[in-house]
Coordinates of C-alpha atoms in Angstrom, one line a residue:
Chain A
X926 CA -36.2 -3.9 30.9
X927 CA -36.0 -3.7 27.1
X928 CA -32.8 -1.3 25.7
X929 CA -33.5 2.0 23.8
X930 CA -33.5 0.8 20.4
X931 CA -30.9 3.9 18.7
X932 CA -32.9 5.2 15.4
X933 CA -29.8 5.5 12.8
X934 CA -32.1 6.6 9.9
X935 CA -33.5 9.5 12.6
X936 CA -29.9 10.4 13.2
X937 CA -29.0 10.5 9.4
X938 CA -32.1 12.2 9.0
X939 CA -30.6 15.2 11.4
X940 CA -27.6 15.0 10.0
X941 CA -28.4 15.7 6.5
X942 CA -30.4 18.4 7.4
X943 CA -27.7 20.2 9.1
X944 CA -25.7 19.3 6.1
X945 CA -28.1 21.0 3.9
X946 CA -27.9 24.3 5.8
X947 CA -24.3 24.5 5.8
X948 CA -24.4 23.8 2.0
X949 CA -27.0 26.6 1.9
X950 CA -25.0 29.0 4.0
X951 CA -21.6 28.0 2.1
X952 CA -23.2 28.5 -1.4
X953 CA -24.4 32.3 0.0
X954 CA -20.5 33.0 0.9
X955 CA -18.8 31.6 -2.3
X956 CA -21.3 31.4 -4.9
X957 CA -20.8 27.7 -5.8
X958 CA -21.8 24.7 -3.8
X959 CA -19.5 21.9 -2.0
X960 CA -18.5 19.0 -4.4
X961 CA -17.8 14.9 -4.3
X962 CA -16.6 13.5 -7.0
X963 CA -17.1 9.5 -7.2
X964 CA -14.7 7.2 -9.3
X965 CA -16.3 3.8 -10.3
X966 CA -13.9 1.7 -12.6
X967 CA -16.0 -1.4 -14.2
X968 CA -19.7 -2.5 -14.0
X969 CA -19.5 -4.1 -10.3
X970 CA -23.2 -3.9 -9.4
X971 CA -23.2 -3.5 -6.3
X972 CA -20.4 -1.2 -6.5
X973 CA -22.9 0.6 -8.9
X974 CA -25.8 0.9 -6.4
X975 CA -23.0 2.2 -3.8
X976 CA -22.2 5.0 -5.9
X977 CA -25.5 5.9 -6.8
X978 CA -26.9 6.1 -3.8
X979 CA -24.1 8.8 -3.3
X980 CA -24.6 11.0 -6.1
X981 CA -28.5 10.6 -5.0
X982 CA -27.7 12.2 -1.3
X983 CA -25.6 14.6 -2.8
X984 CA -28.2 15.7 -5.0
X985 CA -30.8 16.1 -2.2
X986 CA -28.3 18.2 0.1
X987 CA -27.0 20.3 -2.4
X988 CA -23.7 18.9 -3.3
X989 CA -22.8 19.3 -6.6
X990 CA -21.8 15.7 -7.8
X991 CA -19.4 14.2 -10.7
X992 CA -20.3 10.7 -11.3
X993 CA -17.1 9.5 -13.5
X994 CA -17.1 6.0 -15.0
X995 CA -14.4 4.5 -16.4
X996 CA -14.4 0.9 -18.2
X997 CA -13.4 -2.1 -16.5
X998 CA -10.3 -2.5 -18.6
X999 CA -9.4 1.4 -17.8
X1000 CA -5.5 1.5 -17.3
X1001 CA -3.5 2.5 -14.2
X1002 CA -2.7 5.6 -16.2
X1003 CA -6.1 6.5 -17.1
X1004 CA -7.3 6.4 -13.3
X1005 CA -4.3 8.6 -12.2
X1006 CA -4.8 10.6 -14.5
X1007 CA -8.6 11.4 -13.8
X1008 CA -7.5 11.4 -10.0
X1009 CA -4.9 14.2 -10.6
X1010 CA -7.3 16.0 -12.5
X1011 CA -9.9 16.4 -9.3
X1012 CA -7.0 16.6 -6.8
X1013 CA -6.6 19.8 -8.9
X1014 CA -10.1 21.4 -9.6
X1015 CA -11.2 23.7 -7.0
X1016 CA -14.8 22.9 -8.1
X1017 CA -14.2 19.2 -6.4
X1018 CA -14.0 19.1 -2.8
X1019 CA -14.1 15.7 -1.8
X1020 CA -13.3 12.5 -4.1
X1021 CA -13.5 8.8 -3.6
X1022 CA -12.5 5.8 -5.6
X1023 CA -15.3 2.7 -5.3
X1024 CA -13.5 0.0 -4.0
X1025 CA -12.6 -2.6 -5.0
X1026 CA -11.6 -1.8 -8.5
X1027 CA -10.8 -4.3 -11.0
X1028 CA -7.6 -7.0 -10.6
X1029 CA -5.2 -4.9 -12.6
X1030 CA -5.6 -2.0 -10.3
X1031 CA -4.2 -1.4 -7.3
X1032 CA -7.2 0.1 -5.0
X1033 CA -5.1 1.1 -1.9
X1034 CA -2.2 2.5 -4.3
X1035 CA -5.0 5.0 -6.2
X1036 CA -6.8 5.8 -2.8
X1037 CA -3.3 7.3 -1.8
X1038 CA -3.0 9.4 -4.5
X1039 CA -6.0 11.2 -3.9
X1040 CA -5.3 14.5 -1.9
X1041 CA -5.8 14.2 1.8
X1042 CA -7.7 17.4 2.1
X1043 CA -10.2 16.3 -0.5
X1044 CA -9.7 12.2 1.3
X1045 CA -13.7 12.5 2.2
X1046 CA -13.2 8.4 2.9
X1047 CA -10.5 9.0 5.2
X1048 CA -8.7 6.4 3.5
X1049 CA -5.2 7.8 3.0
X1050 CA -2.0 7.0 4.8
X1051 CA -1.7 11.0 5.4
X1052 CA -5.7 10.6 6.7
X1053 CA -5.0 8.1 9.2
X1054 CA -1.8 9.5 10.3
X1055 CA -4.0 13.2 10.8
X1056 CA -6.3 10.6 12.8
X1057 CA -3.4 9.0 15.0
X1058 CA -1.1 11.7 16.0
X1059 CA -4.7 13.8 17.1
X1060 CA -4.3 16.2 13.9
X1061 CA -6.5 17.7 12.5
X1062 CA -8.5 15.7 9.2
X1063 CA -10.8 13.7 7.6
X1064 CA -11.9 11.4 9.7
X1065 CA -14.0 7.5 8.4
X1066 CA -17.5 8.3 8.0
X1067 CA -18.3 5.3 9.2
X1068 CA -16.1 5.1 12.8
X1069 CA -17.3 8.8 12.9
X1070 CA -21.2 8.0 12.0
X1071 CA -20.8 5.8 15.2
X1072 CA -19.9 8.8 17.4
X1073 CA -22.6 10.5 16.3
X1074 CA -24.8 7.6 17.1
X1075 CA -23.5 7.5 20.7
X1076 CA -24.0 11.6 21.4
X1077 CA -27.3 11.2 19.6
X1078 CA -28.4 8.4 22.4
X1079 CA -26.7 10.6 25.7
X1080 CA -23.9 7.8 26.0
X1081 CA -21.1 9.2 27.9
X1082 CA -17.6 7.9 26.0
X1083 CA -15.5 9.7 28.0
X1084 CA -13.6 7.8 31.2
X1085 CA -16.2 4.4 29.9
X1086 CA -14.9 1.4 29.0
X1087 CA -15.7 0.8 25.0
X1088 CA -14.6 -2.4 23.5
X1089 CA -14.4 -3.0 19.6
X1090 CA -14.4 -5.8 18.0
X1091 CA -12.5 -6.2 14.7
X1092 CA -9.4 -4.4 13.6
X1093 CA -9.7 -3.7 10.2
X1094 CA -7.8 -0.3 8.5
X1095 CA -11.6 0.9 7.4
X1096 CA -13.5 0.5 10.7
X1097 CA -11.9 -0.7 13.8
X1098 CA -8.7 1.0 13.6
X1099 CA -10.2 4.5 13.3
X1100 CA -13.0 3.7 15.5
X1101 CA -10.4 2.9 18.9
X1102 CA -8.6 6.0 18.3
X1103 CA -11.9 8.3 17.8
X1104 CA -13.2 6.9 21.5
X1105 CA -9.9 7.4 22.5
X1106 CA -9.8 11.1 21.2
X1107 CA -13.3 11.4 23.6
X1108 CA -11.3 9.9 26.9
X1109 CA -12.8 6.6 26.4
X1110 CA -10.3 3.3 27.8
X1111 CA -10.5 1.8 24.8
X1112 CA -9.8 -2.3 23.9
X1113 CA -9.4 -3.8 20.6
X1114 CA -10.4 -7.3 20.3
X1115 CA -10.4 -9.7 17.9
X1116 CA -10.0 -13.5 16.6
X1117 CA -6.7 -13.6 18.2
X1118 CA -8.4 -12.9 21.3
X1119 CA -8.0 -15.5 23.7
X1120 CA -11.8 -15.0 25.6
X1121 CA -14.0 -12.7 23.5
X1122 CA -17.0 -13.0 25.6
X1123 CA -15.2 -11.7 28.5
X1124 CA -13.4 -9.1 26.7
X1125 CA -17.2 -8.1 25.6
X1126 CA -18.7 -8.0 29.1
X1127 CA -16.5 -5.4 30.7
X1128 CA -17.5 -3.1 27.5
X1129 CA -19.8 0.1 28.7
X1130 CA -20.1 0.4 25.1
X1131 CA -19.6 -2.5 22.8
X1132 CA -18.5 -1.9 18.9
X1133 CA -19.3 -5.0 16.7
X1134 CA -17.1 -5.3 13.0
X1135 CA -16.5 -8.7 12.2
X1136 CA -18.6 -10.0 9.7
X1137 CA -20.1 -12.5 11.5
X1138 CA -23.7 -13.1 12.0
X1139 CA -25.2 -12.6 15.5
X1140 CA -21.4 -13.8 16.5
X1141 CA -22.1 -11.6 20.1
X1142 CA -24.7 -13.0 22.5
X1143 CA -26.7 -11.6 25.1
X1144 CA -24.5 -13.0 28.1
X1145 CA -21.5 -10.9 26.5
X1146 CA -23.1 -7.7 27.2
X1147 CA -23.0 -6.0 30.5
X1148 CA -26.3 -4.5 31.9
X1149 CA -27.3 -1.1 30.7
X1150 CA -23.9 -1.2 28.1
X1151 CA -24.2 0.8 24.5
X1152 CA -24.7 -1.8 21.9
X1153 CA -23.1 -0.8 18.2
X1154 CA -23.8 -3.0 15.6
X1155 CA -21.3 -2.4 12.5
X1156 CA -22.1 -6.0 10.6
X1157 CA -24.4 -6.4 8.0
X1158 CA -24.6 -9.7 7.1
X1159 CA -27.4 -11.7 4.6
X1160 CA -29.2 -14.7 6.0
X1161 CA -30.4 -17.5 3.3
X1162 CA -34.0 -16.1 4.8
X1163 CA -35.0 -13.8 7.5
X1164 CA -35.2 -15.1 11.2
X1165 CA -38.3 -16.3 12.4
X1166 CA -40.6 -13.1 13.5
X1167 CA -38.6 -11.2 11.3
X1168 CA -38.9 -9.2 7.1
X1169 CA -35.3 -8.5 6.3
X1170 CA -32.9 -11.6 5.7
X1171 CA -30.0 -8.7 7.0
X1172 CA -28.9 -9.1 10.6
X1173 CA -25.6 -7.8 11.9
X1174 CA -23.0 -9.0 14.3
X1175 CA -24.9 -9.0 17.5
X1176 CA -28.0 -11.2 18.6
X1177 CA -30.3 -9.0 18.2
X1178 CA -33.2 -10.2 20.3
X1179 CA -30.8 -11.5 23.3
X1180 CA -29.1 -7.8 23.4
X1181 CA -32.1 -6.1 23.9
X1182 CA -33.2 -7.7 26.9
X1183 CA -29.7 -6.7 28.0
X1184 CA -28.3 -3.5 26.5
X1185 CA -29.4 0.0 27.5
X1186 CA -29.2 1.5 24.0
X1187 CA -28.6 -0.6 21.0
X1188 CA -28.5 0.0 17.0
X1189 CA -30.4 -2.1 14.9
X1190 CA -29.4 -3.7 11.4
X1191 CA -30.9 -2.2 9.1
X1192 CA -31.2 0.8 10.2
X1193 CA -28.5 1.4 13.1
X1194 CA -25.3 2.6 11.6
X1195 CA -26.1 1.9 7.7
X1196 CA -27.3 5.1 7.1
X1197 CA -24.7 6.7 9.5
X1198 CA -22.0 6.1 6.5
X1199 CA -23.4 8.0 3.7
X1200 CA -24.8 11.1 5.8
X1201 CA -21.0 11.5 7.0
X1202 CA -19.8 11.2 3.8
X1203 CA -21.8 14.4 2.8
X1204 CA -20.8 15.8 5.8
X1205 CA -17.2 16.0 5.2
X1206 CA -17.4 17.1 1.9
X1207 CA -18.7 20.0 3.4
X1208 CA -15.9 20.4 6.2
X1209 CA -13.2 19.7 3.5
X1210 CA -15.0 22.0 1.1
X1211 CA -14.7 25.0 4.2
X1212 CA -11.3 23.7 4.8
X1213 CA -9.9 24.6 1.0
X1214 CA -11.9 27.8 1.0
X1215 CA -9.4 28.7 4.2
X1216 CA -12.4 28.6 6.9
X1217 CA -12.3 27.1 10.4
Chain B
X976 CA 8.9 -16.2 44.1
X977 CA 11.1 -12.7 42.4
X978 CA 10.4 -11.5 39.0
X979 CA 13.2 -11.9 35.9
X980 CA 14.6 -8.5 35.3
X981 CA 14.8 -7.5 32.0
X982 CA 18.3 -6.1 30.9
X983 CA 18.1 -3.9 28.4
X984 CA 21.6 -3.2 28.3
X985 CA 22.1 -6.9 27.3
X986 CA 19.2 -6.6 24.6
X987 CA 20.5 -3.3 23.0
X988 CA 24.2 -4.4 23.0
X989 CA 22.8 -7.5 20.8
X990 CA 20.9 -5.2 18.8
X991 CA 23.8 -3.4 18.0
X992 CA 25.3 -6.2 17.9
X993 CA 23.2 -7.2 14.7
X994 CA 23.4 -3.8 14.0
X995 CA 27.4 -3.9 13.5
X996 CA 26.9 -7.2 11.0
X997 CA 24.1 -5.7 8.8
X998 CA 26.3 -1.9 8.6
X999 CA 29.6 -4.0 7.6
X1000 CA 27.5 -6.2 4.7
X1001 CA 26.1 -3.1 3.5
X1002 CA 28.9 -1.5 3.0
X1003 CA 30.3 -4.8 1.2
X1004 CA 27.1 -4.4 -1.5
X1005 CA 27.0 -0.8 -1.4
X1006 CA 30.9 0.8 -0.8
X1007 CA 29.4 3.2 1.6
X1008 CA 28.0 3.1 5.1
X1009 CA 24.2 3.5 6.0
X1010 CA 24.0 7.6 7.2
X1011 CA 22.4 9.0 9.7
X1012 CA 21.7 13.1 10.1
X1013 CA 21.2 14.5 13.2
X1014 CA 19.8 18.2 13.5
X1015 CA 19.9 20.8 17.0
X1016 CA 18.8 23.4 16.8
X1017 CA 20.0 26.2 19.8
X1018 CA 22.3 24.7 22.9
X1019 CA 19.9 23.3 24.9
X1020 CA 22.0 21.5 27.2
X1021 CA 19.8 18.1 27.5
X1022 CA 19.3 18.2 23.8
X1023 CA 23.0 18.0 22.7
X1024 CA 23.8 15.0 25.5
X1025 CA 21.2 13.2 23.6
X1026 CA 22.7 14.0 20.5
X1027 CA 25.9 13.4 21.2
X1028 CA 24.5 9.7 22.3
X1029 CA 23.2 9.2 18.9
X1030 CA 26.0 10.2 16.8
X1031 CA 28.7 8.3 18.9
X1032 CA 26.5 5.0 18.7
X1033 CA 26.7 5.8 15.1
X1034 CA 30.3 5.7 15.0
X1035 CA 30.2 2.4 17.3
X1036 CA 28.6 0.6 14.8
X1037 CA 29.9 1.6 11.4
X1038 CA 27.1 4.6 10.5
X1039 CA 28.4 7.4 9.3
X1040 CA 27.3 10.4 11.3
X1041 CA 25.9 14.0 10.1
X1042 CA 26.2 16.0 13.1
X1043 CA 24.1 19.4 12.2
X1044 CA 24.0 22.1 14.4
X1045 CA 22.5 25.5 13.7
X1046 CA 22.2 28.4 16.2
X1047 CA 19.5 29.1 18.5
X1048 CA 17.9 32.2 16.2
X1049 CA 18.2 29.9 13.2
X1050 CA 15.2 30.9 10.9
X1051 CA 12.7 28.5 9.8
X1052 CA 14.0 29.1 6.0
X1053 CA 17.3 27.9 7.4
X1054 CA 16.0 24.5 8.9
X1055 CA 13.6 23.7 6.1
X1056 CA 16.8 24.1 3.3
X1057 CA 19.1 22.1 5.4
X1058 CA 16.3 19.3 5.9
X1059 CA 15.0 19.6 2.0
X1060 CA 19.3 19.1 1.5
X1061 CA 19.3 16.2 3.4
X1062 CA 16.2 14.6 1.9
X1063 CA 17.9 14.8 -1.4
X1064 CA 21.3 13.4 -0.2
X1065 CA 21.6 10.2 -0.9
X1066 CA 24.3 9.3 1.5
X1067 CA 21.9 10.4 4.5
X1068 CA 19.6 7.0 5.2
X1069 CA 17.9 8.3 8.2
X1070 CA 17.4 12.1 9.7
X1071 CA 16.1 13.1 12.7
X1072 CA 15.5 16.8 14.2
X1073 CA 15.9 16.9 18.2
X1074 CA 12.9 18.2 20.0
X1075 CA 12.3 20.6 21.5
X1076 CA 13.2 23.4 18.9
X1077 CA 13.1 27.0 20.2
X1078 CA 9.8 28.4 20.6
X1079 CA 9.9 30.6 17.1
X1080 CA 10.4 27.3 15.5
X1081 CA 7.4 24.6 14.9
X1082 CA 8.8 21.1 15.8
X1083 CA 5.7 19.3 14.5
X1084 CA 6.0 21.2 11.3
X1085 CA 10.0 20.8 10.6
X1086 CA 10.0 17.2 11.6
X1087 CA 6.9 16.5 8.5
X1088 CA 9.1 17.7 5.9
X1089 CA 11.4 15.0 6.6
X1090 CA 11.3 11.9 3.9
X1091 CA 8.9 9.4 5.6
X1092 CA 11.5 7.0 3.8
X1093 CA 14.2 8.3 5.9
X1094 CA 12.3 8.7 8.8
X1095 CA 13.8 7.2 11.8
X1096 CA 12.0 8.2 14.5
X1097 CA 9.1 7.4 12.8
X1098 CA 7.3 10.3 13.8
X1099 CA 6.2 11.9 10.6
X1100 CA 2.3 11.4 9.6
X1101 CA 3.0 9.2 7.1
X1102 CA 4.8 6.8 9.5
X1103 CA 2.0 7.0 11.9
X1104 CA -0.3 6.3 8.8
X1105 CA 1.5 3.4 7.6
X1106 CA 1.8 2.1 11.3
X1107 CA -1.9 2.5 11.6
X1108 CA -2.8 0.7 8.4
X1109 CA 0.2 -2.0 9.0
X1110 CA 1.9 -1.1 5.6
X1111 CA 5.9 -1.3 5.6
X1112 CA 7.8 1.9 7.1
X1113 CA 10.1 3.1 10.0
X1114 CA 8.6 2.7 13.2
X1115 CA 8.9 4.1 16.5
X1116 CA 11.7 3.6 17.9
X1117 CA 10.8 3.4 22.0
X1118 CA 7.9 0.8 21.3
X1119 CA 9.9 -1.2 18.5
X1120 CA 12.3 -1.8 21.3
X1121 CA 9.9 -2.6 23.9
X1122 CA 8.5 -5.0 21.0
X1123 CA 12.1 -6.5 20.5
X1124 CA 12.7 -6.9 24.9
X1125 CA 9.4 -8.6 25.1
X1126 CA 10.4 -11.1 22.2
X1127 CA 14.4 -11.4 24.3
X1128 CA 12.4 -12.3 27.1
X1129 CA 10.4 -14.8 25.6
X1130 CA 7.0 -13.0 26.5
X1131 CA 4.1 -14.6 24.6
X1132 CA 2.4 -11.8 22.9
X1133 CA -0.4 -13.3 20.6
X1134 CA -3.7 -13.5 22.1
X1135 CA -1.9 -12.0 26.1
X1136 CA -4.1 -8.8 27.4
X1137 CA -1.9 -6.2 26.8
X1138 CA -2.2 -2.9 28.8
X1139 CA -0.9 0.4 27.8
X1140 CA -1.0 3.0 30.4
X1141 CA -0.8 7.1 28.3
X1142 CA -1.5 7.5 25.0
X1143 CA 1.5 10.0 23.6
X1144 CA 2.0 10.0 20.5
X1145 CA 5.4 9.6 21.0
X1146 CA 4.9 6.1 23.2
X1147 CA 1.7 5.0 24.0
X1148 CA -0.4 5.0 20.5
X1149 CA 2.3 3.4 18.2
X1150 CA 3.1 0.7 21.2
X1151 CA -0.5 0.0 20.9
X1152 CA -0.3 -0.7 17.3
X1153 CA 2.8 -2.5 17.2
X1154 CA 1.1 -4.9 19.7
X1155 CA -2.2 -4.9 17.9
X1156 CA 0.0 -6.3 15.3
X1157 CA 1.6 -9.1 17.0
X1158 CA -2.0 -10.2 17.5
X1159 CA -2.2 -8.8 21.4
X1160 CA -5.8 -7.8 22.8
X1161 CA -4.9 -4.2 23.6
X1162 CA -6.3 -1.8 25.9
X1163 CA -4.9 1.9 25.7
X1164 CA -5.2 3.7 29.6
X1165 CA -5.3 7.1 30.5
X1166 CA -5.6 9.8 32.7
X1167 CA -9.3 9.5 32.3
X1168 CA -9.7 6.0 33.2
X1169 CA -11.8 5.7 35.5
X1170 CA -10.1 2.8 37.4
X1171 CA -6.8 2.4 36.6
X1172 CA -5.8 -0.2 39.3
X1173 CA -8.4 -2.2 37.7
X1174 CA -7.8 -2.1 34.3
X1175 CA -3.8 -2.8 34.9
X1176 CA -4.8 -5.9 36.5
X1177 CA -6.1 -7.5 34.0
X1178 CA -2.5 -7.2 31.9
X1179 CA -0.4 -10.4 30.9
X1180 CA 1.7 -7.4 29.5
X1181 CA 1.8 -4.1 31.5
X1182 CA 3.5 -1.0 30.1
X1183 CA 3.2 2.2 31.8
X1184 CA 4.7 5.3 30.3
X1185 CA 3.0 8.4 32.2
X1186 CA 6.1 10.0 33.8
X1187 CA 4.6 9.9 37.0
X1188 CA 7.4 7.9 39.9
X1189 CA 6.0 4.7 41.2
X1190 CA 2.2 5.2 39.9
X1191 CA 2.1 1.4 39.5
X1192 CA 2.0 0.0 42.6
X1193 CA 2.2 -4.3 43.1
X1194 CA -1.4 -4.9 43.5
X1195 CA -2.0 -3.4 40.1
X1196 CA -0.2 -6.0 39.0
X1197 CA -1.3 -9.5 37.6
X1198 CA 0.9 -12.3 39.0
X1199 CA 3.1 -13.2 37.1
X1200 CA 2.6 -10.4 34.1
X1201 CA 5.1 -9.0 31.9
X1202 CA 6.1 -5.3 33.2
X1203 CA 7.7 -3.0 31.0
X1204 CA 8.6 0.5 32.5
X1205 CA 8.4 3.1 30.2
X1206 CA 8.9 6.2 32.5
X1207 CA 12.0 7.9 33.9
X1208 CA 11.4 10.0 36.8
X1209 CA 14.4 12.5 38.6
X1210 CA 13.8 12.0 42.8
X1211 CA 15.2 14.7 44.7
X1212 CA 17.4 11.7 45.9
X1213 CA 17.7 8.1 45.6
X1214 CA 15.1 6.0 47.4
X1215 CA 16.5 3.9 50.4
X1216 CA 18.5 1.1 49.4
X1217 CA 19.4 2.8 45.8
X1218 CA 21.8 4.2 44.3
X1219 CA 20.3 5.9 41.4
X1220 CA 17.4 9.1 42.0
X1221 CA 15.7 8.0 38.5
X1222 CA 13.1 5.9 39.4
X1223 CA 10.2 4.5 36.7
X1224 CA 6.7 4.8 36.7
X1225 CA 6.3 1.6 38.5
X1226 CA 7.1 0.7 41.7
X1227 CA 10.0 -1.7 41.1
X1228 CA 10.7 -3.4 44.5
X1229 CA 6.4 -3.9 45.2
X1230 CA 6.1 -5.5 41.2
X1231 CA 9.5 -7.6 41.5
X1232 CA 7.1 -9.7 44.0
X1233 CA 4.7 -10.0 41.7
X1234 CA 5.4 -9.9 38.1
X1235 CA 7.0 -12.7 35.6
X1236 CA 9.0 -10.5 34.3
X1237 CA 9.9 -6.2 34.8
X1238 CA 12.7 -3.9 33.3
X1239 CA 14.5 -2.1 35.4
X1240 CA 15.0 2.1 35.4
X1241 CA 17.5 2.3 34.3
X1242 CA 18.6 0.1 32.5
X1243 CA 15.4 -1.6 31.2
X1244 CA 13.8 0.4 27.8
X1245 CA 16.0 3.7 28.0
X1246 CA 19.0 1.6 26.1
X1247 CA 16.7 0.5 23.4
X1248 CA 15.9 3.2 22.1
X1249 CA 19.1 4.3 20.5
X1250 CA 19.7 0.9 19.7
X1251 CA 16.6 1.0 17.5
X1252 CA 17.4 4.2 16.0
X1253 CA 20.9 2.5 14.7
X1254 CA 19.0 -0.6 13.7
X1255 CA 16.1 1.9 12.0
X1256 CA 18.6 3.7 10.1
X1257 CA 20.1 0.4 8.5
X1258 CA 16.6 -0.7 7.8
X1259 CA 16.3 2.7 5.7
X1260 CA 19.2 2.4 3.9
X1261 CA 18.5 -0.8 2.6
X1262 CA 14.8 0.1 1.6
X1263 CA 16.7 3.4 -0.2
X1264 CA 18.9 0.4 -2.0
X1265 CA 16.1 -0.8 -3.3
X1266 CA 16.5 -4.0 -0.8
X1267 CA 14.1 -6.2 0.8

């Protein structure tokens, strides 16, 4: 039996739609739309592509965007300023700062000054307090793409065994205490663990965020588990039988003969990040207006 | 072959131990002593005990002690100046409002408006923030001192399975990260795990804090694991054979056969946590000095 194959650009797809409604419907009760603000200091390209792929989805949901560029050589004082500024307009709902930012900055030090009820990245020490003590927040958009992912496929998190793999601040820190939030027993693993494919196999549903390619095999994964693949990661060429040099952290082929739902890569929970992005510019938009 | 018990008593009287050195050579730099504020609220019997713990261990080791006590019908206004007083004070290193408040009070809400940097319970969201993304600030003290009586006993905790049975946010989620940050794989169990038995036996470190008497029975227990008790449960009287009607959340005499390694109730992790809260309230001082 081959695993359900979980369609992230389907789910995005659904997602931005609702988005657009509730854009439509808060536009009808305060005559201005939700905004994001992006901050991109220096000419990083990809950094570039990042943030205009952001202003483009805001564009097409109804978000009203403000694309600010600074130079590369923009000082400390310069950024704070320009961050002070949007924590203050009420035009600005959400605002994040492109990491990284150029060596003289400080990108964890600016992401902290931005207020936490505009912190659409969920990247603030206030944010992932809100997240830890169970409070309400802005939550990752990526951990919380991934939730979306599971309901979207019928996977039951609550009372399974979920196992993620990778402890960084951005992904697999928020992601354990979101399935924990949902009554999963969760385990974080990771290159300190002493037997990772063992870890891996008691895992109903199996988080991958290290960074390495096709680093989980077939025999880590138990029968019928969730599969989540977080890597991206960019082969010298594609694998044979394959078009796109991209493959993430799990072996793709082995999984599927195992799995019972899995995310590919592209496609799995790449285009999770940005539709959840828009998504909580909207709840922190509702949030400032005093709703919910 | 019998388990080592743990003695807290002996670890927290070396904590303070420490603690008594690094208040004495502050006091050398400084020409004052580290200061820790304690605030009641109302006469709850329970609540002033515990107080009156706190600020005599103060005195035992050199702290100077702010012992605030307003009346039951104290107004909100009335809390929130005394705490925005003691913020400002710079003779206070650490502060700490004792839970529960009366009901026309909001505990969660008073104890946020302390000075993460004079936090020492570390129970603010932005000490659960800086916890979760491993940036320096005051941590909890219960799991710090389960951290410290794992290290006394010479437990191994990089790359052990470490277990954590409830996920308060008091206990269970900081002792997750702390361990998470000493490079433990770490599972967080629950009342919603679907097999509980199962899960603890996996544990080279088992820590069960679920305040429910003798949950954890010995065959939940992996020979020769570290067990830390977390839970102190009143009998209606002592068990056979005991003196004491407090009993833990384990079932001492069935784990002594089994484990490496178990605290005892009492006497195991109830005398660090006051010990922490002394060494937590040096550790803010010298960060106020502008130390370390």
């Amino acid at each position: 039996m081959s695993a359900t194959i979980i369609d992230g650009k389907q789910v995005a797809a659904e997602v931005r739609a609702e988005v657009t409604r509730e854009v439509e419907a808060f536009v009808e009760r305060h005559g201005r739309p939700p905004g994001l603000a992006t901050i991109l200091v220096g000419e990083d390209a990809a950094s570039a592509v990042y943030v205009g792929g952001k202003q483009r989805a805001c564009a097409e949901v109804g978000i009203k965007g403000f694309d600010h560029r600074l130079p590369a050589d923009a000082s400390r004082a310069e950024v704070v300023a320009l961050i002070e500024r949007l924590n203050a307009d009420p035009d600005v709902s959400g605002i994040l700062c492109q990491l990284p930012v150029p060596g003289h900055l400080d990108g964890v030090e600016l992401t902290n000054l931005i207020d936490p009820d505009k912190d659409v990245d969920g990247l603030t020490v206030a944010s992932a307090g809100r997240l830890a003590l169970g409070l309400p927040g802005l939550r990752s958009c990526t951990p919380a793409g991934v939730i979306r992912l599971l309901d979207a496929a019928g996977v039951a998190i609550e009372g399974a065994e979920a196992v993620v793999i990778g402890r960084s601040n951005l992904f697999g820190k928020p992601m354990a205490q979101l399935l924990l939030e949902r009554n999963a027993t969760v385990t974080i693993a990771h290159s300190r663990t002493t037997d990772l494919a063992d870890v891996a196999s008691r895992a109903d549903i199996l988080i991958a965020a290290v960074g390495r390619a096709e680093m989980v095999r077939g025999d880590w994964i138990k029968p019928g588990a969730a599969v989540i693949d977080v890597g991206i990661n960019r082969l010298a060429e594609p694998p044979a039988g394959r078009s796109s040099a991209l493959v993430g952290d799990i072996a793709f082929d082995e999984a599927l003969a195992v799995a019972g739902a899995i995310t590919p890569v592209p496609g799995g929970v790449g285009p999770m990040t940005i539709a959840k992005l828009l998504d909580n510019t909207v709840q922190a938009a509702r949030l400032q207006a005093g709703e919910d």
